[in-house]
mmCIF file of C-alpha atoms in Angstrom:
data_model
loop_
_atom_site.group_PDB
_atom_site.id
_atom_site.type_symbol
_atom_site.label_atom_id
_atom_site.label_comp_id
_atom_site.label_asym_id
_atom_site.label_seq_id
_atom_site.Cartn_x
_atom_site.Cartn_y
_atom_site.Cartn_z
ATOM 1 C CA ASN A 9 0.055 -0.240 -0.196
ATOM 2 C CA GLY A 10 1.187 3.624 -0.535
ATOM 3 C CA ILE A 11 0.079 7.100 -0.209
ATOM 4 C CA ASP A 12 -0.153 10.386 -2.003
ATOM 5 C CA SER A 13 1.798 12.486 0.944
ATOM 6 C CA GLN A 14 0.436 15.892 -1.503
ATOM 7 C CA VAL A 15 -3.131 14.767 -0.937
ATOM 8 C CA PHE A 16 -2.972 13.489 2.759
ATOM 9 C CA LYS A 17 -0.740 15.726 4.587
ATOM 10 C CA PRO A 18 -0.890 18.273 7.599
ATOM 11 C CA ALA A 19 -3.147 21.158 8.184
ATOM 12 C CA ASP A 20 -2.166 24.146 9.464
ATOM 13 C CA GLY A 21 -3.560 25.735 12.381
ATOM 14 C CA LYS A 22 -5.755 28.255 10.430
ATOM 15 C CA ARG A 23 -7.308 25.463 8.205
ATOM 16 C CA LYS A 24 -7.236 23.143 11.344
ATOM 17 C CA ARG A 25 -9.676 25.384 12.970
ATOM 18 C CA GLU A 26 -11.607 25.855 10.511
ATOM 19 C CA ILE A 27 -12.513 22.315 10.126
ATOM 20 C CA ARG A 28 -13.464 22.154 13.704
ATOM 21 C CA LYS A 29 -15.784 24.467 13.447
ATOM 22 C CA GLU A 30 -17.516 23.362 10.750
ATOM 23 C CA LEU A 31 -17.905 19.833 13.327
ATOM 24 C CA GLN A 32 -19.024 22.357 15.980
ATOM 25 C CA LEU A 33 -15.345 20.878 17.556
ATOM 26 C CA ASP A 34 -13.867 23.096 20.373
ATOM 27 C CA ASN A 35 -10.492 23.883 19.645
ATOM 28 C CA LYS A 36 -9.467 23.391 23.403
ATOM 29 C CA CYS A 37 -10.369 19.424 22.400
ATOM 30 C CA PHE A 38 -8.315 16.793 22.494
ATOM 31 C CA VAL A 39 -9.895 15.376 19.035
ATOM 32 C CA ILE A 40 -9.002 11.470 18.261
ATOM 33 C CA THR A 41 -9.907 10.381 15.028
ATOM 34 C CA MET A 42 -11.130 6.732 14.139
ATOM 35 C CA VAL A 43 -11.579 5.612 10.109
ATOM 36 C CA ALA A 44 -12.961 2.239 9.800
ATOM 37 C CA ARG A 45 -16.387 0.511 8.752
ATOM 38 C CA LEU A 46 -18.379 -0.282 11.633
ATOM 39 C CA ASP A 47 -17.773 -4.206 11.817
ATOM 40 C CA PRO A 48 -17.057 -6.296 14.117
ATOM 41 C CA ILE A 49 -13.510 -6.945 12.795
ATOM 42 C CA LYS A 50 -12.810 -3.136 13.741
ATOM 43 C CA ASP A 51 -14.093 -3.842 17.572
ATOM 44 C CA HIS A 52 -15.910 -0.109 18.324
ATOM 45 C CA SER A 53 -16.642 -1.482 21.678
ATOM 46 C CA THR A 54 -13.114 -1.428 22.662
ATOM 47 C CA ALA A 55 -12.484 2.118 21.120
ATOM 48 C CA ILE A 56 -15.739 3.543 23.547
ATOM 49 C CA ARG A 57 -14.424 1.926 26.652
ATOM 50 C CA ALA A 58 -11.175 3.266 26.238
ATOM 51 C CA LEU A 59 -12.725 6.850 25.484
ATOM 52 C CA GLU A 60 -14.501 6.425 28.457
ATOM 53 C CA ARG A 61 -11.351 6.033 30.500
ATOM 54 C CA VAL A 62 -10.015 9.233 29.147
ATOM 55 C CA ALA A 63 -12.716 11.134 29.646
ATOM 56 C CA ILE A 64 -12.530 10.449 33.447
ATOM 57 C CA HIS A 65 -9.246 12.008 33.903
ATOM 58 C CA TYR A 66 -9.546 14.598 30.596
ATOM 59 C CA PRO A 67 -13.147 15.587 29.786
ATOM 60 C CA GLU A 68 -12.495 17.723 26.728
ATOM 61 C CA VAL A 69 -11.543 14.495 25.223
ATOM 62 C CA ARG A 70 -13.601 13.928 21.315
ATOM 63 C CA LEU A 71 -13.910 11.167 19.460
ATOM 64 C CA VAL A 72 -14.744 11.070 15.583
ATOM 65 C CA LEU A 73 -16.156 8.081 14.033
ATOM 66 C CA VAL A 74 -15.624 8.157 10.262
ATOM 67 C CA GLY A 75 -17.236 4.898 8.503
ATOM 68 C CA ASP A 76 -20.721 3.312 8.324
ATOM 69 C CA GLY A 77 -21.344 -0.318 8.405
ATOM 70 C CA PRO A 78 -23.880 -3.028 10.011
ATOM 71 C CA LEU A 79 -22.843 -2.530 13.865
ATOM 72 C CA ARG A 80 -24.232 1.191 13.487
ATOM 73 C CA GLU A 81 -26.986 0.790 15.696
ATOM 74 C CA ASN A 82 -25.105 -1.465 18.142
ATOM 75 C CA VAL A 83 -22.158 1.778 18.092
ATOM 76 C CA VAL A 84 -25.056 4.107 18.773
ATOM 77 C CA ARG A 85 -26.598 2.410 21.857
ATOM 78 C CA GLU A 86 -23.275 1.725 23.496
ATOM 79 C CA ILE A 87 -22.156 5.850 23.245
ATOM 80 C CA VAL A 88 -26.258 6.218 24.735
ATOM 81 C CA SER A 89 -25.491 3.226 27.812
ATOM 82 C CA ARG A 90 -22.132 4.678 28.495
ATOM 83 C CA GLY A 91 -23.492 8.553 29.027
ATOM 84 C CA LEU A 92 -20.578 9.743 25.950
ATOM 85 C CA VAL A 93 -23.680 10.954 23.456
ATOM 86 C CA GLY A 94 -21.630 14.296 23.922
ATOM 87 C CA LEU A 95 -17.727 12.928 23.100
ATOM 88 C CA VAL A 96 -18.445 11.358 20.053
ATOM 89 C CA LEU A 97 -19.511 12.339 16.729
ATOM 90 C CA LEU A 98 -20.508 9.825 14.314
ATOM 91 C CA CYS A 99 -19.683 10.775 10.824
ATOM 92 C CA GLY A 100 -20.715 7.873 8.678
ATOM 93 C CA GLU A 101 -19.371 7.253 5.460
ATOM 94 C CA GLN A 102 -17.639 10.364 3.711
ATOM 95 C CA LYS A 103 -15.726 10.320 0.041
ATOM 96 C CA ASN A 104 -13.002 13.264 1.239
ATOM 97 C CA ILE A 105 -11.776 11.876 4.245
ATOM 98 C CA VAL A 106 -8.852 14.147 4.626
ATOM 99 C CA PRO A 107 -10.096 16.808 7.000
ATOM 100 C CA TYR A 108 -11.451 14.259 9.856
ATOM 101 C CA TYR A 109 -7.305 13.788 9.454
ATOM 102 C CA GLN A 110 -6.153 17.184 9.591
ATOM 103 C CA CYS A 111 -8.938 18.211 12.627
ATOM 104 C CA ALA A 112 -7.751 15.845 15.175
ATOM 105 C CA ASP A 113 -4.619 15.104 17.391
ATOM 106 C CA CYS A 114 -4.300 11.346 17.370
ATOM 107 C CA PHE A 115 -5.699 8.461 15.637
ATOM 108 C CA LEU A 116 -6.854 4.980 16.880
ATOM 109 C CA LEU A 117 -7.734 1.971 15.793
ATOM 110 C CA THR A 118 -9.080 -0.968 17.850
ATOM 111 C CA SER A 119 -8.975 -3.586 15.064
ATOM 112 C CA ILE A 120 -8.965 -7.385 16.212
ATOM 113 C CA SER A 121 -7.288 -8.410 12.992
ATOM 114 C CA GLU A 122 -5.735 -6.704 9.674
ATOM 115 C CA GLY A 123 -3.231 -6.442 7.138
ATOM 116 C CA THR A 124 -1.728 -3.311 6.103
ATOM 117 C CA PRO A 125 -4.715 -0.522 6.975
ATOM 118 C CA LEU A 126 -4.884 2.078 4.913
ATOM 119 C CA ALA A 127 -6.302 4.535 7.301
ATOM 120 C CA VAL A 128 -3.311 4.222 9.439
ATOM 121 C CA LEU A 129 -0.948 5.054 6.560
ATOM 122 C CA GLU A 130 -2.849 8.186 5.939
ATOM 123 C CA ALA A 131 -3.226 9.360 9.056
ATOM 124 C CA MET A 132 0.393 9.397 9.542
ATOM 125 C CA ALA A 133 1.214 11.080 6.075
ATOM 126 C CA CYS A 134 -1.121 13.750 8.013
ATOM 127 C CA GLY A 135 1.223 14.123 11.095
ATOM 128 C CA LEU A 136 -0.986 12.081 13.222
ATOM 129 C CA PRO A 137 0.538 9.909 16.115
ATOM 130 C CA VAL A 138 -1.210 6.193 15.528
ATOM 131 C CA VAL A 139 -2.584 4.482 18.836
ATOM 132 C CA ALA A 140 -3.436 0.753 17.301
ATOM 133 C CA THR A 141 -3.734 -2.632 18.460
ATOM 134 C CA GLU A 142 -1.204 -5.149 17.839
ATOM 135 C CA CYS A 143 -2.634 -7.219 14.767
ATOM 136 C CA GLY A 144 -1.499 -7.185 11.421
ATOM 137 C CA ASP A 145 0.777 -5.233 9.772
ATOM 138 C CA LEU A 146 0.219 -2.791 12.238
ATOM 139 C CA GLU A 147 3.753 -3.925 14.190
ATOM 140 C CA GLN A 148 5.856 -3.257 11.325
ATOM 141 C CA ILE A 149 4.324 0.265 10.733
ATOM 142 C CA VAL A 150 3.450 1.808 13.749
ATOM 143 C CA GLU A 151 7.026 2.025 15.531
ATOM 144 C CA PRO A 152 6.226 2.176 19.712
ATOM 145 C CA GLY A 153 7.162 5.497 21.298
ATOM 146 C CA LYS A 154 8.247 7.081 17.830
ATOM 147 C CA THR A 155 5.319 7.201 15.611
ATOM 148 C CA GLY A 156 2.594 5.656 18.187
ATOM 149 C CA TYR A 157 2.042 3.038 20.777
ATOM 150 C CA LEU A 158 0.729 -0.299 20.230
ATOM 151 C CA ALA A 159 -1.709 -1.899 23.169
ATOM 152 C CA PRO A 160 -3.106 -5.786 22.790
ATOM 153 C CA VAL A 161 -6.273 -6.450 21.128
ATOM 154 C CA GLY A 162 -8.987 -5.729 23.053
ATOM 155 C CA ASP A 163 -6.749 -3.943 26.021
ATOM 156 C CA ASP A 164 -9.079 -0.526 26.322
ATOM 157 C CA ALA A 165 -7.241 0.473 29.475
ATOM 158 C CA MET A 166 -3.961 0.484 27.768
ATOM 159 C CA LEU A 167 -4.944 2.038 24.676
ATOM 160 C CA ALA A 168 -6.866 4.948 26.902
ATOM 161 C CA HIS A 169 -3.507 5.281 29.052
ATOM 162 C CA TYR A 170 -1.689 5.870 25.554
ATOM 163 C CA LEU A 171 -4.184 8.094 24.505
ATOM 164 C CA LEU A 172 -3.928 10.100 27.738
ATOM 165 C CA GLN A 173 -0.465 10.592 27.561
ATOM 166 C CA LEU A 174 -0.745 11.904 24.226
ATOM 167 C CA ALA A 175 -3.412 14.292 25.229
ATOM 168 C CA LEU A 176 -1.445 15.662 28.391
ATOM 169 C CA SER A 177 1.116 16.314 25.916
ATOM 170 C CA PRO A 178 1.200 18.625 23.266
ATOM 171 C CA GLU A 179 5.068 18.478 22.657
ATOM 172 C CA ARG A 180 4.942 14.725 22.677
ATOM 173 C CA ARG A 181 1.952 14.656 20.209
ATOM 174 C CA ARG A 182 3.994 16.706 17.387
ATOM 175 C CA ARG A 183 7.194 15.602 17.936
ATOM 176 C CA MET A 184 5.454 11.403 16.481
ATOM 177 C CA GLY A 185 3.426 13.025 14.728
ATOM 178 C CA MET A 186 6.540 14.507 12.064
ATOM 179 C CA ALA A 187 8.022 11.116 12.828
ATOM 180 C CA ALA A 188 5.053 9.349 11.446
ATOM 181 C CA ARG A 189 4.914 11.465 8.689
ATOM 182 C CA LEU A 190 8.553 11.151 7.369
ATOM 183 C CA ALA A 191 8.140 7.319 7.996
ATOM 184 C CA CYS A 192 5.430 7.492 5.975
ATOM 185 C CA GLN A 193 6.727 9.450 3.596
ATOM 186 C CA ARG A 194 9.837 7.204 3.632
ATOM 187 C CA LYS A 195 8.821 3.882 3.366
ATOM 188 C CA TYR A 196 5.082 4.121 2.242
ATOM 189 C CA ASN A 197 5.099 6.621 -0.456
ATOM 190 C CA TRP A 198 3.346 6.682 -4.115
ATOM 191 C CA SER A 199 6.141 6.849 -6.044
ATOM 192 C CA ASN A 200 7.522 3.770 -4.317
ATOM 193 C CA THR A 201 4.274 1.707 -4.632
ATOM 194 C CA VAL A 202 3.622 2.136 -7.931
ATOM 195 C CA ALA A 203 7.433 1.087 -8.521
ATOM 196 C CA LYS A 204 7.200 -2.119 -6.640
ATOM 197 C CA TYR A 205 4.291 -3.021 -8.569
ATOM 198 C CA ALA A 206 5.473 -2.558 -11.785
ATOM 199 C CA GLU A 207 8.550 -5.181 -10.338
ATOM 200 C CA ILE A 208 5.538 -7.280 -10.089
ATOM 201 C CA TYR A 209 4.444 -6.914 -13.404
ATOM 202 C CA ASP A 210 7.655 -7.546 -15.469
ATOM 203 C CA SER A 211 8.784 -10.486 -13.183
ATOM 204 C CA ALA A 212 5.522 -12.145 -14.257
ATOM 205 C CA LEU A 213 5.875 -11.120 -17.752
ATOM 206 C CA ARG A 214 9.193 -12.690 -17.492
ATOM 207 C CA GLU A 215 7.767 -15.805 -15.779
ATOM 208 C CA THR A 216 5.476 -15.749 -18.852
ATOM 209 C CA ASP A 217 7.773 -15.281 -21.484
ATOM 210 C CA ASP A 218 10.153 -17.702 -20.487
ATOM 211 C CA GLU A 219 7.374 -20.431 -20.264
ATOM 212 C CA TYR A 220 5.987 -19.837 -23.732
ATOM 213 C CA HIS A 221 9.350 -20.398 -24.962
ATOM 214 C CA ALA A 222 10.035 -23.628 -22.738
ATOM 215 C CA ARG A 223 6.724 -24.571 -24.239
ATOM 216 C CA SER A 224 7.764 -23.823 -27.657
ATOM 217 C CA PHE A 225 11.677 -25.481 -27.445
ATOM 218 C CA SER A 226 9.480 -28.862 -26.302
ATOM 219 C CA LEU A 227 6.716 -28.852 -29.047
ATOM 220 C CA PHE A 228 9.359 -28.411 -31.615
ATOM 221 C CA CYS A 229 11.845 -31.240 -29.914
#
């Protein structure tokens, strides 16, 4: 997977304030964005429980959920039952998700299973530190303590601990966000991705060509 870092990039302070105003998010809030379909595999319940824990110590926290899916009613029900209605913004499916990264202070992903999640790469390209679960390729993407933090699947207490650390330290967020963007540009930039795909196609074509000549020679003999 690769990311166009000219599209997915941090917003300046003015643009960030404008986006927050449009979403009715106070500039003083610690904003967590999670971009994921509302599906069991993304485990939004853990995200909501982690938010609840953070809110006890940092009431100005907000969780922005981008995505839709079969568990929407379940997610709404849990938000209501935990008294978090004012702390969660359900945005549904969005064609342009860049502003939802740009308004945030960090990115959260609580999946129980993953491959190489594009949402994490997009968030990193937008200069966000990542708090995620240890699954799939996330252990290769996120460098704990440098570009984000990783917690065991389903561990809302550990996720909340890391989120709170970021909420309480703007400087840490800034430093880790910069490192995340640089890591994404270096390893997952779009040019490298295109070049790697080209190598795969070239290799496949060479193998096909070799097989064709081998068959032709066999028939001739």
